[in-house]
């Protein structure tokens, strides 16, 4: 997808469709009046007849009948101005792009100035519009032969038009940065959407190496022997039921000399059948998405490196497959983790916390200033928050607050759940130091409480993305399938952290 930002007089642009933003309950701006006049007042007429009210994401497509160099005008709703933020720009741009695509129109021009208010500056509008457009023009079609005939073609080009040539540098920079972030999101989506048969832990490691090195990261992969030498009994136990070899993927990005790095840890279970505690077969296919935390961490560190953020990062991605077999982990087994803590396995389907325990222990040797883990950890988070937000829990309120703010800004929302020590009782074992399941009550919290036992003293936060990593129906800017959630959130978090 080509995004071109161009300072030009709006009404001189020849384009199959010109997208303009309109607020609800607001009179037409002088420039919208100009368009209205050029169109023989049909815009005003449509508003009067209430064919368009300006609700967020609402669209109205008008043909210009050769009265403008633009063949069509596409009005898109921005909602009420008092609720306006970059999230509304993103949503409006995504809705517009989706409609344009559905109509098989190959390119669009967008009136960036109609998205600018006192709350959203031109460069912010440019970034959010880029995100909305690029992320809705995503499709996973690696395995489809019918792309040419049956599927609607994806948008190929978008022009972002604005008046003030003086702001060219800022706008272009914002668009370039947004495209880098979107590439990270789409990389995460591609990996999540890939079927289990083409993403063994080793395949994933290879992809991480290729993508990481291309972005300027250093990649190290620990294979079975190294994991055994280290003593990663928890990670290895999950992998033992699968023929596929586990690994620990390490990516490092240095953008800030000798500073302590921030650690990102991402769960990557390439397929989670539950193991001996087998999951029901309905929708088990979706468990290929159980590596979405790892994918988000990869998308984040590669984007951060391409953006040259002034920060050091270390990403740890434990990669395994959770299958039942004659070699598989059993309920009742007791493991010795890398931390030397022993773990009683009550449920082999609570495998994410086992591999994360060793990964979180391992990352301590980098002496990180803080640790953030990202994981599709519990079904319980879907019961608690639905598919509209990820859960955040942790040991450091300042870190959690910064993540919550990034969640609001990126619209990859987070909601904090408590992590009082009282919950630790639920994962006390009679026979080992800790057990891997606290049962159904507070499932997301006891999952986090388990991880807390391995997190050490430094600020740590856990993101449970089990409800947000997979989009079932499709919404503006998030087609069905892997959502790539976490990448925009974490990049926003890192950008804010490096500014303060
Ligand atoms: N990968 C699952 C969690 C999950 C559920 C992700 C639904 C995405 C959608 C995780 O490994 C799991 O199975 N968790 C168990 C934990 C329980 C056994 C303590 C769960 O949530 O049921
Ligand atoms: Mn599981
Ligand atoms: Zn899992």
CSV table of C-alpha atoms in Angstrom, one decimal, residues 19-261:
chain,number,residue,atom,x,y,z
A,19,UNK,CA,-12.8,11.3,1.5
A,20,UNK,CA,-13.9,14.1,3.8
A,21,UNK,CA,-14.6,14.0,7.5
A,22,UNK,CA,-17.8,15.5,9.0
A,23,UNK,CA,-18.8,16.0,12.6
A,24,UNK,CA,-22.2,15.3,13.9
A,25,UNK,CA,-24.3,18.4,14.7
A,26,UNK,CA,-21.9,20.8,13.1
A,27,UNK,CA,-22.4,23.2,10.2
A,28,UNK,CA,-20.3,22.7,7.1
A,29,UNK,CA,-16.9,24.3,7.2
A,30,UNK,CA,-16.1,26.9,4.5
A,31,UNK,CA,-14.3,24.2,2.4
A,32,UNK,CA,-17.1,21.7,2.8
A,33,UNK,CA,-19.4,24.5,1.6
A,34,UNK,CA,-17.2,24.9,-1.4
A,35,UNK,CA,-17.6,21.2,-2.2
A,36,UNK,CA,-21.3,21.4,-1.6
A,37,UNK,CA,-21.6,24.3,-4.0
A,38,UNK,CA,-19.4,22.5,-6.6
A,39,UNK,CA,-21.8,19.5,-6.3
A,40,UNK,CA,-24.9,21.6,-6.8
A,41,UNK,CA,-25.8,21.5,-3.1
A,42,UNK,CA,-26.4,17.7,-3.0
A,43,UNK,CA,-24.3,17.4,0.2
A,44,UNK,CA,-26.6,19.9,2.0
A,45,UNK,CA,-29.6,18.1,0.7
A,46,UNK,CA,-28.4,14.7,1.9
A,47,UNK,CA,-27.8,16.2,5.4
A,48,UNK,CA,-31.2,17.9,5.4
A,49,UNK,CA,-32.9,14.6,4.5
A,50,UNK,CA,-31.0,12.9,7.3
A,51,UNK,CA,-29.2,10.5,5.0
A,52,UNK,CA,-26.1,11.2,7.0
A,53,UNK,CA,-25.7,12.3,10.6
A,54,UNK,CA,-22.0,12.2,11.2
A,55,UNK,CA,-22.0,9.3,13.6
A,56,UNK,CA,-18.6,7.7,14.1
A,57,UNK,CA,-17.7,5.6,11.0
A,58,UNK,CA,-20.9,6.4,9.1
A,59,UNK,CA,-20.4,6.9,5.4
A,60,UNK,CA,-22.2,8.6,2.5
A,61,UNK,CA,-21.0,8.2,-1.1
A,62,UNK,CA,-21.9,10.9,-3.6
A,63,UNK,CA,-21.0,11.0,-7.3
A,64,UNK,CA,-19.6,14.4,-8.4
A,65,UNK,CA,-20.9,14.0,-12.0
A,66,UNK,CA,-17.7,15.6,-13.5
A,67,UNK,CA,-18.3,18.8,-11.5
A,68,UNK,CA,-15.0,18.2,-9.7
A,69,UNK,CA,-11.7,16.5,-10.6
A,70,UNK,CA,-12.7,13.9,-7.9
A,71,UNK,CA,-15.2,11.4,-9.4
A,72,UNK,CA,-16.9,10.8,-6.0
A,73,UNK,CA,-17.0,12.4,-2.6
A,74,UNK,CA,-17.1,10.0,0.4
A,75,UNK,CA,-18.4,11.7,3.6
A,76,UNK,CA,-17.3,9.9,6.8
A,77,UNK,CA,-18.7,10.6,10.2
A,78,UNK,CA,-16.4,11.8,13.0
A,79,UNK,CA,-19.0,11.7,15.8
A,80,UNK,CA,-19.3,14.6,18.2
A,81,UNK,CA,-16.5,17.0,18.5
A,82,UNK,CA,-16.3,16.8,22.3
A,83,UNK,CA,-15.4,13.1,22.0
A,84,UNK,CA,-12.9,13.6,19.2
A,85,UNK,CA,-9.4,12.1,19.4
A,86,UNK,CA,-7.0,10.3,17.0
A,87,UNK,CA,-9.1,7.1,17.7
A,88,UNK,CA,-12.0,8.6,15.8
A,89,UNK,CA,-9.7,9.6,12.9
A,90,UNK,CA,-8.4,6.0,12.7
A,91,UNK,CA,-11.9,4.6,12.8
A,92,UNK,CA,-13.3,7.0,10.2
A,93,UNK,CA,-10.3,6.4,7.8
A,94,UNK,CA,-10.7,2.7,8.3
A,95,UNK,CA,-14.5,2.8,7.6
A,96,UNK,CA,-13.9,4.9,4.5
A,97,UNK,CA,-11.1,2.6,3.2
A,98,UNK,CA,-13.3,-0.4,3.8
A,99,UNK,CA,-16.2,1.0,1.8
A,100,UNK,CA,-13.8,2.1,-1.0
A,101,UNK,CA,-12.4,-1.4,-1.1
A,102,UNK,CA,-15.8,-3.0,-1.2
A,103,UNK,CA,-16.7,-0.8,-4.2
A,104,UNK,CA,-13.5,-2.1,-5.9
A,105,UNK,CA,-12.1,1.3,-6.1
A,106,UNK,CA,-8.3,1.0,-6.2
A,107,UNK,CA,-7.2,4.3,-4.7
A,108,UNK,CA,-8.5,7.2,-2.6
A,109,UNK,CA,-7.6,10.8,-1.6
A,110,UNK,CA,-8.4,12.0,1.9
A,111,UNK,CA,-8.9,15.6,3.0
A,112,UNK,CA,-6.6,15.6,6.0
A,113,UNK,CA,-7.6,19.1,7.1
A,114,UNK,CA,-11.2,18.0,7.7
A,115,UNK,CA,-9.8,15.8,10.4
A,116,UNK,CA,-7.9,18.5,12.2
A,117,UNK,CA,-9.3,20.2,15.3
A,118,UNK,CA,-7.9,21.8,18.5
A,119,UNK,CA,-7.7,18.3,19.9
A,120,UNK,CA,-6.1,16.6,16.9
A,121,UNK,CA,-3.1,18.2,15.2
A,122,UNK,CA,-2.3,17.8,11.5
A,123,UNK,CA,0.5,15.3,12.1
A,124,UNK,CA,-1.6,13.3,14.5
A,125,UNK,CA,-4.4,13.2,12.0
A,126,UNK,CA,-1.9,12.0,9.3
A,127,UNK,CA,-0.6,9.2,11.5
A,128,UNK,CA,-4.1,8.0,12.6
A,129,UNK,CA,-5.5,8.2,9.0
A,130,UNK,CA,-2.5,6.2,7.8
A,131,UNK,CA,-3.1,3.6,10.5
A,132,UNK,CA,-6.8,3.3,9.7
A,133,UNK,CA,-6.2,2.9,6.0
A,134,UNK,CA,-3.3,0.5,6.1
A,135,UNK,CA,-4.8,-1.7,8.8
A,136,UNK,CA,-8.1,-2.1,6.9
A,137,UNK,CA,-6.3,-3.0,3.7
A,138,UNK,CA,-4.9,-6.1,5.3
A,139,UNK,CA,-5.7,-9.6,4.3
A,140,UNK,CA,-4.1,-12.9,5.0
A,141,UNK,CA,-4.2,-14.7,1.7
A,142,UNK,CA,-0.9,-16.7,1.6
A,143,UNK,CA,-2.9,-19.8,1.0
A,144,UNK,CA,-5.6,-18.6,-1.4
A,145,UNK,CA,-5.5,-19.2,-5.1
A,146,UNK,CA,-8.7,-17.3,-5.8
A,147,UNK,CA,-7.4,-13.8,-4.9
A,148,UNK,CA,-7.7,-12.5,-8.4
A,149,UNK,CA,-11.3,-13.6,-9.1
A,150,UNK,CA,-13.4,-13.8,-6.0
A,151,UNK,CA,-11.9,-11.5,-3.4
A,152,UNK,CA,-12.3,-7.7,-3.6
A,153,UNK,CA,-8.9,-6.2,-4.5
A,154,UNK,CA,-7.1,-4.4,-1.7
A,155,UNK,CA,-6.7,-0.7,-1.8
A,156,UNK,CA,-3.4,0.1,-3.6
A,157,UNK,CA,-2.8,3.8,-2.9
A,158,UNK,CA,-4.0,6.6,-0.7
A,159,UNK,CA,-3.2,10.3,-1.0
A,160,UNK,CA,-3.4,12.4,2.1
A,161,UNK,CA,-4.1,16.0,1.0
A,162,UNK,CA,-3.5,19.0,3.2
A,163,UNK,CA,-3.2,22.7,2.5
A,164,UNK,CA,-0.3,24.0,4.6
A,165,UNK,CA,3.0,23.2,2.7
A,166,UNK,CA,4.9,24.6,5.8
A,167,UNK,CA,3.9,21.4,7.7
A,168,UNK,CA,5.2,19.0,5.1
A,169,UNK,CA,8.1,17.7,7.1
A,170,UNK,CA,6.0,17.0,10.2
A,171,UNK,CA,3.3,15.3,8.1
A,172,UNK,CA,5.7,13.1,6.2
A,173,UNK,CA,7.5,12.1,9.3
A,174,UNK,CA,4.2,11.1,11.0
A,175,UNK,CA,3.1,9.1,7.9
A,176,UNK,CA,6.4,7.2,7.7
A,177,UNK,CA,6.4,6.4,11.4
A,178,UNK,CA,2.8,5.2,11.2
A,179,UNK,CA,3.7,3.0,8.3
A,180,UNK,CA,6.5,1.4,10.3
A,181,UNK,CA,4.2,0.7,13.2
A,182,UNK,CA,1.5,-0.8,10.8
A,183,UNK,CA,4.2,-3.0,9.3
A,184,UNK,CA,4.8,-4.3,12.9
A,185,UNK,CA,1.0,-4.9,13.3
A,186,UNK,CA,0.7,-6.7,10.0
A,187,UNK,CA,3.7,-8.9,10.8
A,188,UNK,CA,2.1,-9.9,14.0
A,189,UNK,CA,-1.2,-10.5,12.2
A,190,UNK,CA,0.5,-12.7,9.5
A,191,UNK,CA,2.1,-14.8,12.2
A,192,UNK,CA,-1.1,-15.2,14.2
A,193,UNK,CA,-3.1,-16.1,11.1
A,194,UNK,CA,-0.6,-18.6,9.9
A,195,UNK,CA,-1.8,-22.2,10.5
A,196,UNK,CA,-0.1,-24.4,13.1
A,197,UNK,CA,1.4,-26.6,10.4
A,198,UNK,CA,3.6,-23.9,9.0
A,199,UNK,CA,4.7,-22.3,12.3
A,200,UNK,CA,6.6,-24.7,14.4
A,201,UNK,CA,8.7,-23.1,17.2
A,202,UNK,CA,11.7,-23.4,14.8
A,203,UNK,CA,9.8,-21.8,12.0
A,204,UNK,CA,8.9,-19.0,14.3
A,205,UNK,CA,12.4,-18.6,15.5
A,206,UNK,CA,13.7,-18.4,11.9
A,207,UNK,CA,11.1,-15.7,11.1
A,208,UNK,CA,12.1,-13.8,14.2
A,209,UNK,CA,15.7,-13.9,13.1
A,210,UNK,CA,14.9,-12.7,9.6
A,211,UNK,CA,12.6,-9.9,10.7
A,212,UNK,CA,14.7,-8.9,13.7
A,213,UNK,CA,18.0,-8.7,11.8
A,214,UNK,CA,16.4,-6.8,8.9
A,215,UNK,CA,15.2,-4.2,11.5
A,216,UNK,CA,18.6,-3.9,13.2
A,217,UNK,CA,18.2,-6.3,16.1
A,218,UNK,CA,20.5,-9.0,17.3
A,219,UNK,CA,18.9,-12.4,17.5
A,220,UNK,CA,19.9,-15.4,19.6
A,221,UNK,CA,18.0,-18.7,19.6
A,222,UNK,CA,18.4,-21.2,22.4
A,223,UNK,CA,17.6,-24.7,21.2
A,224,UNK,CA,16.8,-27.8,23.3
A,225,UNK,CA,20.3,-28.6,24.5
A,226,UNK,CA,20.8,-25.0,25.7
A,227,UNK,CA,17.4,-25.0,27.4
A,228,UNK,CA,18.3,-28.3,29.2
A,229,UNK,CA,21.8,-26.9,30.2
A,230,UNK,CA,20.1,-23.8,31.6
A,231,UNK,CA,17.5,-25.9,33.5
A,232,UNK,CA,14.3,-24.6,32.0
A,233,UNK,CA,12.2,-27.4,33.3
A,234,UNK,CA,8.9,-25.6,33.1
A,235,UNK,CA,9.3,-24.6,29.4
A,236,UNK,CA,10.6,-28.0,28.4
A,237,UNK,CA,7.8,-29.8,30.1
A,238,UNK,CA,5.2,-28.1,28.0
A,239,UNK,CA,7.1,-29.0,24.8
A,240,UNK,CA,7.6,-32.6,25.6
A,241,UNK,CA,4.3,-33.8,24.2
A,242,UNK,CA,5.1,-32.5,20.7
A,243,UNK,CA,7.5,-33.8,18.1
A,244,UNK,CA,8.5,-30.2,17.5
A,245,UNK,CA,11.5,-28.9,19.3
A,246,UNK,CA,11.0,-25.9,21.6
A,247,UNK,CA,13.2,-22.9,21.6
A,248,UNK,CA,13.7,-19.6,23.4
A,249,UNK,CA,14.0,-16.6,21.0
A,250,UNK,CA,15.9,-13.6,22.1
A,251,UNK,CA,15.9,-10.3,20.2
A,252,UNK,CA,17.9,-7.3,21.4
A,253,UNK,CA,17.7,-3.7,20.2
A,254,UNK,CA,20.1,-1.1,21.3
A,255,UNK,CA,19.0,2.5,20.9
A,256,UNK,CA,20.4,4.0,24.1
A,257,UNK,CA,24.0,2.9,24.7
A,258,UNK,CA,24.5,1.2,28.1
A,259,UNK,CA,21.2,1.9,29.7
A,260,UNK,CA,19.3,-0.9,31.3
A,261,UNK,CA,16.9,-2.4,28.8
